[in-house]
PDB file of C-alpha atoms in Angstrom:
ATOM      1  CA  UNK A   1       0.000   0.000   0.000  1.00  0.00           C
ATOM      2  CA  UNK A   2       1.166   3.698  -0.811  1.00  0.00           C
ATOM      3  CA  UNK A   3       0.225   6.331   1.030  1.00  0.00           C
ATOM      4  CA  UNK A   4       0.664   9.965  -0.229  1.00  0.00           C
ATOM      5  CA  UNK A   5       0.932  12.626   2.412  1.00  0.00           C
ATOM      6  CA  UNK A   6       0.747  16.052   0.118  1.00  0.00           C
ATOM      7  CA  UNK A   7       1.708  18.187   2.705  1.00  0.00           C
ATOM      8  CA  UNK A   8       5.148  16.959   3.883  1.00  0.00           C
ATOM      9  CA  UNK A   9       5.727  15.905   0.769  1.00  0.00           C
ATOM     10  CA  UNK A  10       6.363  12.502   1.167  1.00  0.00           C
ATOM     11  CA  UNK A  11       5.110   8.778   0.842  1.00  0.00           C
ATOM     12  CA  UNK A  12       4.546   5.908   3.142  1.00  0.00           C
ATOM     13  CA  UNK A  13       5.132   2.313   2.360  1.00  0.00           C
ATOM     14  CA  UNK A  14       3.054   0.019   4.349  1.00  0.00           C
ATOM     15  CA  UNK A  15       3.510  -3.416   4.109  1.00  0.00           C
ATOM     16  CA  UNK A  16       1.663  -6.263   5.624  1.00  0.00           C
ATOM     17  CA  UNK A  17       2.813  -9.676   5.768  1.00  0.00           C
ATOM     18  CA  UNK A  18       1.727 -12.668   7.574  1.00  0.00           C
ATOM     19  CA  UNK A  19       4.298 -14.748   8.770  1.00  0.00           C
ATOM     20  CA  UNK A  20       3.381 -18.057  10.826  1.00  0.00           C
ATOM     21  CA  UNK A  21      -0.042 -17.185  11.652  1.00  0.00           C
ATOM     22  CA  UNK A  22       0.815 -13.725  12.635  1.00  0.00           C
ATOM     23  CA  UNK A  23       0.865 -10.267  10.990  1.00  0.00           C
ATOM     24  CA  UNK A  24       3.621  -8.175  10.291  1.00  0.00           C
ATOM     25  CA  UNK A  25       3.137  -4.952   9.157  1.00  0.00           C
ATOM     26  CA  UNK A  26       6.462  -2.553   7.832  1.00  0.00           C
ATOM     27  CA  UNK A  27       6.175   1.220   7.645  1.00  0.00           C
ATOM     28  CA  UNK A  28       8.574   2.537   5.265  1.00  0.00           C
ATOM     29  CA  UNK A  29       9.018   6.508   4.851  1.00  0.00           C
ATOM     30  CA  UNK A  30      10.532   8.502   2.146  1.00  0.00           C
ATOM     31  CA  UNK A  31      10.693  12.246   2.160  1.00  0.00           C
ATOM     32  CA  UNK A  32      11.147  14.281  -1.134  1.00  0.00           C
ATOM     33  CA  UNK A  33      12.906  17.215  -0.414  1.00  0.00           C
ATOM     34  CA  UNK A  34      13.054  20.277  -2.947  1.00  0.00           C
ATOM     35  CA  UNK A  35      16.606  21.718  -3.982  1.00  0.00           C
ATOM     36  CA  UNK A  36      17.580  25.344  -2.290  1.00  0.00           C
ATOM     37  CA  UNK A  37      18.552  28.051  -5.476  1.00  0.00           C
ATOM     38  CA  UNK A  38      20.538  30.658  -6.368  1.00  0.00           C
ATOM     39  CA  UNK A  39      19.484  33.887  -6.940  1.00  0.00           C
ATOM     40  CA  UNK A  40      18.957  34.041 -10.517  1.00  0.00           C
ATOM     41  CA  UNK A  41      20.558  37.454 -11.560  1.00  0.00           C
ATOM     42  CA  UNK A  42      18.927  40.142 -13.704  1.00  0.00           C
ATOM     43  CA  UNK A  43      20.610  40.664 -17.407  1.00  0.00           C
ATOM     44  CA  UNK A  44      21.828  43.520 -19.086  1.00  0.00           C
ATOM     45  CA  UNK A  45      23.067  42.837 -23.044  1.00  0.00           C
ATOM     46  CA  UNK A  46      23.673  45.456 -25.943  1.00  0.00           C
ATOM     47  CA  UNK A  47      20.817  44.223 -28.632  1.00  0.00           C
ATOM     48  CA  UNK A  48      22.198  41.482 -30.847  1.00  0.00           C
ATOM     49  CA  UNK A  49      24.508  39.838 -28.235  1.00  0.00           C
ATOM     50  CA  UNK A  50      22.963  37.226 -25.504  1.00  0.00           C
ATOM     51  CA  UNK A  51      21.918  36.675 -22.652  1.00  0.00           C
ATOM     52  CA  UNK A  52      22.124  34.121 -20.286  1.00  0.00           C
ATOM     53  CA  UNK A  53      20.902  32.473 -17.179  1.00  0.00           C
ATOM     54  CA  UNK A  54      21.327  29.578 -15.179  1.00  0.00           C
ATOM     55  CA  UNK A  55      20.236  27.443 -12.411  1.00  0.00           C
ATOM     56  CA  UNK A  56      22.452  26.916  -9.528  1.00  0.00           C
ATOM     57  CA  UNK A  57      21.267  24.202  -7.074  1.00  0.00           C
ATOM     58  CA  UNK A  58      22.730  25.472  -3.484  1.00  0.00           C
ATOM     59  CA  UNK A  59      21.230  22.838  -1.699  1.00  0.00           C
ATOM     60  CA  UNK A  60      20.360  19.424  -3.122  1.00  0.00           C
ATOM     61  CA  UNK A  61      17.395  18.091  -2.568  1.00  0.00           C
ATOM     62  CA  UNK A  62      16.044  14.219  -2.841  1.00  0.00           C
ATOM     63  CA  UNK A  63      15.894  13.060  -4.635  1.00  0.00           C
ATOM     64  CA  UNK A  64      18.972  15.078  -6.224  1.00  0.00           C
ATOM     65  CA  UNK A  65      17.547  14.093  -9.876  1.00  0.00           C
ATOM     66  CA  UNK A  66      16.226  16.784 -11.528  1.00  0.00           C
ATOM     67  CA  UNK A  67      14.369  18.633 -15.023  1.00  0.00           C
ATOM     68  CA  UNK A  68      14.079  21.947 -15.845  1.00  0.00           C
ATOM     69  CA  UNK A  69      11.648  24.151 -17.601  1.00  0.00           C
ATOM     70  CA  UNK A  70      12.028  27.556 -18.221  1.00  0.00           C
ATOM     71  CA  UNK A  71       9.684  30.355 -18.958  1.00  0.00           C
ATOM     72  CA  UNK A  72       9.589  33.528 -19.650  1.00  0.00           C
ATOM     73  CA  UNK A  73       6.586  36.085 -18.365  1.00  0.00           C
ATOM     74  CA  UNK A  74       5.382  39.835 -18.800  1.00  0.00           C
ATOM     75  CA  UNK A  75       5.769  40.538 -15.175  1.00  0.00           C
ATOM     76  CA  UNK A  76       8.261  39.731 -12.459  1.00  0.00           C
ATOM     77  CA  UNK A  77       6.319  36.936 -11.061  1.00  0.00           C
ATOM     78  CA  UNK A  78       7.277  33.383 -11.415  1.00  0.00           C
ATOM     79  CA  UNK A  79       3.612  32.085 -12.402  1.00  0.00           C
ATOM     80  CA  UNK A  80       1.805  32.551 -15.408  1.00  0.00           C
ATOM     81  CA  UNK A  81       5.150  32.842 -17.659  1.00  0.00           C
ATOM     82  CA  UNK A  82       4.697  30.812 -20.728  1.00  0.00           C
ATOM     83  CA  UNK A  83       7.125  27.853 -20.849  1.00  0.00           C
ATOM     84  CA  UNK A  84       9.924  27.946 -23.807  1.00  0.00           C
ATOM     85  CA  UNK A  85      10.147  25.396 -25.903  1.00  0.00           C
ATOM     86  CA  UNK A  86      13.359  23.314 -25.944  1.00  0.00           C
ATOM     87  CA  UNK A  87      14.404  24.859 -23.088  1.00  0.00           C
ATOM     88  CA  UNK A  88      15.006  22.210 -20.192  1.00  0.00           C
ATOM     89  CA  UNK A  89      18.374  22.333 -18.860  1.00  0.00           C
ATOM     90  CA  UNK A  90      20.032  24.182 -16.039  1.00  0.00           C
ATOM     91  CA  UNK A  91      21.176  27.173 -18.697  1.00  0.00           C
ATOM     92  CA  UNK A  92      18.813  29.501 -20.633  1.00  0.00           C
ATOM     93  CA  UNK A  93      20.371  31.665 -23.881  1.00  0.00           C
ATOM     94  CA  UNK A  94      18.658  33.933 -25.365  1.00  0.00           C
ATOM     95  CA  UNK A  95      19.749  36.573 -28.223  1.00  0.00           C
ATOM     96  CA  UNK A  96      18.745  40.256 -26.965  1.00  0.00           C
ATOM     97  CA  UNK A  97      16.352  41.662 -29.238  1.00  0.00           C
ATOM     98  CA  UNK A  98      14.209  44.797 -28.991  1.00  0.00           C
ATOM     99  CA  UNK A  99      10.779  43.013 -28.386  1.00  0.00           C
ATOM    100  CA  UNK A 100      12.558  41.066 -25.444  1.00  0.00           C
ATOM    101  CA  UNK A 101      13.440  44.231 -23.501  1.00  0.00           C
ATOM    102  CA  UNK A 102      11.971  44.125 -19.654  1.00  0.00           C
ATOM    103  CA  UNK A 103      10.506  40.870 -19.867  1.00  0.00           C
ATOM    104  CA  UNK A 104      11.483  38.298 -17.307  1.00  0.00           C
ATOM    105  CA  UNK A 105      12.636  34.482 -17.363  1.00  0.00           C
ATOM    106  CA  UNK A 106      12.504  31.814 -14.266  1.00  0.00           C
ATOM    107  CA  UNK A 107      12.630  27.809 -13.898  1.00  0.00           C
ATOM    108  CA  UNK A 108      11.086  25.698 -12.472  1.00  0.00           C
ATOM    109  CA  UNK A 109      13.188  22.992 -11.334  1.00  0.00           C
ATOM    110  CA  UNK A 110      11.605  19.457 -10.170  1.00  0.00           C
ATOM    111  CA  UNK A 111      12.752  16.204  -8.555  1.00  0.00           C
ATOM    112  CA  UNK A 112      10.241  13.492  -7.690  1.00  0.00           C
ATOM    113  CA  UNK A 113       7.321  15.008  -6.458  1.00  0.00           C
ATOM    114  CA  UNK A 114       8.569  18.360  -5.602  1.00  0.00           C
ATOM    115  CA  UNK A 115       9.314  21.827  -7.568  1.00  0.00           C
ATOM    116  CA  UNK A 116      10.971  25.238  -7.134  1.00  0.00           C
ATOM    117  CA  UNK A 117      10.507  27.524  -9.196  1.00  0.00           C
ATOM    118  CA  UNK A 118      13.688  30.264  -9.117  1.00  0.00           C
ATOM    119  CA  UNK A 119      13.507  34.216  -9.008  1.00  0.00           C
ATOM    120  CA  UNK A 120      12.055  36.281 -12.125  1.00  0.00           C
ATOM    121  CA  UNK A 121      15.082  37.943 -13.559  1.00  0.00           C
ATOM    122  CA  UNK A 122      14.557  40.580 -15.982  1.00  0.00           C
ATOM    123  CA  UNK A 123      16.073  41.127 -19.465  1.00  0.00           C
ATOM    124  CA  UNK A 124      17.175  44.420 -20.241  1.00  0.00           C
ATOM    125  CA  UNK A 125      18.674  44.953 -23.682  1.00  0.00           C
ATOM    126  CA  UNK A 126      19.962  48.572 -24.716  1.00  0.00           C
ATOM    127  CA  UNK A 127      20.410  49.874 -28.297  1.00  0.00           C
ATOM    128  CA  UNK A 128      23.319  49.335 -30.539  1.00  0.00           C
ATOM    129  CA  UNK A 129      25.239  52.885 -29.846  1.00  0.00           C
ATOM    130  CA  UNK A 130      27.734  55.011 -32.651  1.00  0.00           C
ATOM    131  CA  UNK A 131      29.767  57.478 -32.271  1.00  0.00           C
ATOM    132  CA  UNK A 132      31.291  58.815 -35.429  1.00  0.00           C
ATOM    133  CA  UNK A 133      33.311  62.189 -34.960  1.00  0.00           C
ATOM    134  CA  UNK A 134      34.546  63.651 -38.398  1.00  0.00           C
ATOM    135  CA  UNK A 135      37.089  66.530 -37.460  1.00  0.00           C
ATOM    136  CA  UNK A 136      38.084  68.830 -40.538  1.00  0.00           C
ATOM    137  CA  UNK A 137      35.913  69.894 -44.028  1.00  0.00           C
ATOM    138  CA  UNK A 138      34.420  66.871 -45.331  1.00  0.00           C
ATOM    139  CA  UNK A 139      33.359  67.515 -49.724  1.00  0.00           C
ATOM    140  CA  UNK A 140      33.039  63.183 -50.221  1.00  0.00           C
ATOM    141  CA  UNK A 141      30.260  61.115 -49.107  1.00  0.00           C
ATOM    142  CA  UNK A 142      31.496  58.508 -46.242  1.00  0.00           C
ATOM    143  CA  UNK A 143      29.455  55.550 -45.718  1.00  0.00           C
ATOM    144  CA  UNK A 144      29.435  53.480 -42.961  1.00  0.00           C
ATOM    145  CA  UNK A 145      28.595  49.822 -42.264  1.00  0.00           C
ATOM    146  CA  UNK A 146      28.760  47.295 -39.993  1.00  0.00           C
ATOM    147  CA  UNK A 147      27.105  43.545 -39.133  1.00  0.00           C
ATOM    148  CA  UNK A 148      23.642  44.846 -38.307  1.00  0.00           C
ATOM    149  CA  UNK A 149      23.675  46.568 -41.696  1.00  0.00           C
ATOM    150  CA  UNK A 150      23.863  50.274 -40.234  1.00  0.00           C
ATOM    151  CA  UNK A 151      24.487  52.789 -43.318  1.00  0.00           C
ATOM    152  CA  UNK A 152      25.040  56.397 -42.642  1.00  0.00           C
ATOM    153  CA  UNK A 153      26.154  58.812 -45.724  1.00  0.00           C
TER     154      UNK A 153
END
């Protein structure tokens, strides 16, 4: 017999037995115990270049076998988010793009019956910058180019 207990997380194995015209009964317990994590820590990446995060497991739990699932989310909350596909180990990349900017990624990390689900960090990607300083009189036309295809004449 297998007894759930949902709020300590944990099962009970009860097994009864009789043995020479007399019953034996053995209570096994198991506790699941959820991992302790990191902080995960907010992102800041010039648009094109990427971003990552990752899980850290401070404090293993049990069982210490885990999956991942990340997700990313409008708001800093770690519910709601809408999980990315593909994206099930303990690292998340993502390439900083304009439409990306402020929104937030967590995990949710599980082992047996238990999950945690980590902080909502926040991506923040800023705009490709240029400087161009031209000192002197200038009578040609000077383009300039670069990978994302910037011209300036």
């Amino acid at each position: 017999l297998l007894v759930k207990n949902p709020l300590l997380f944990a099962y009970y194995y009860i097994f009864l037995n009789f043995h020479h015209n007399s019953l034996v009964l053995k209570v096994y317990f198991e506790a699941y115990v959820s991992p302790t994590l990191e902080t995960l820590e907010n992102q800041t990446v010039t648009e094109g270049k990427n971003a990552t995060f990752e899980v850290s497991i401070t404090k293993a739990g049990n069982p210490a076998e885990y999956t991942y699932q990340w997700y990313v989310n409008d708001t800093n909350e770690t519910t709601g988010g809408k999980a990315i596909s593909n994206a099930t180990s303990e690292s998340y990349t993502v390439k900083g793009t304009n439409d990306l900017n402020g929104k937030y990624y967590y995990c949710i990390v599980k082992n047996g019956i238990c999950e945690t689900a980590t902080n909502a960090a926040k991506l923040t990607v800023t705009a490709i910058q240029y400087i161009l300083t031209i000192e002197g009189k200038c009578d040609s036309e000077i383009t300039l180019s670069d990978e994302n295809n910037l011209t300036a004449k």
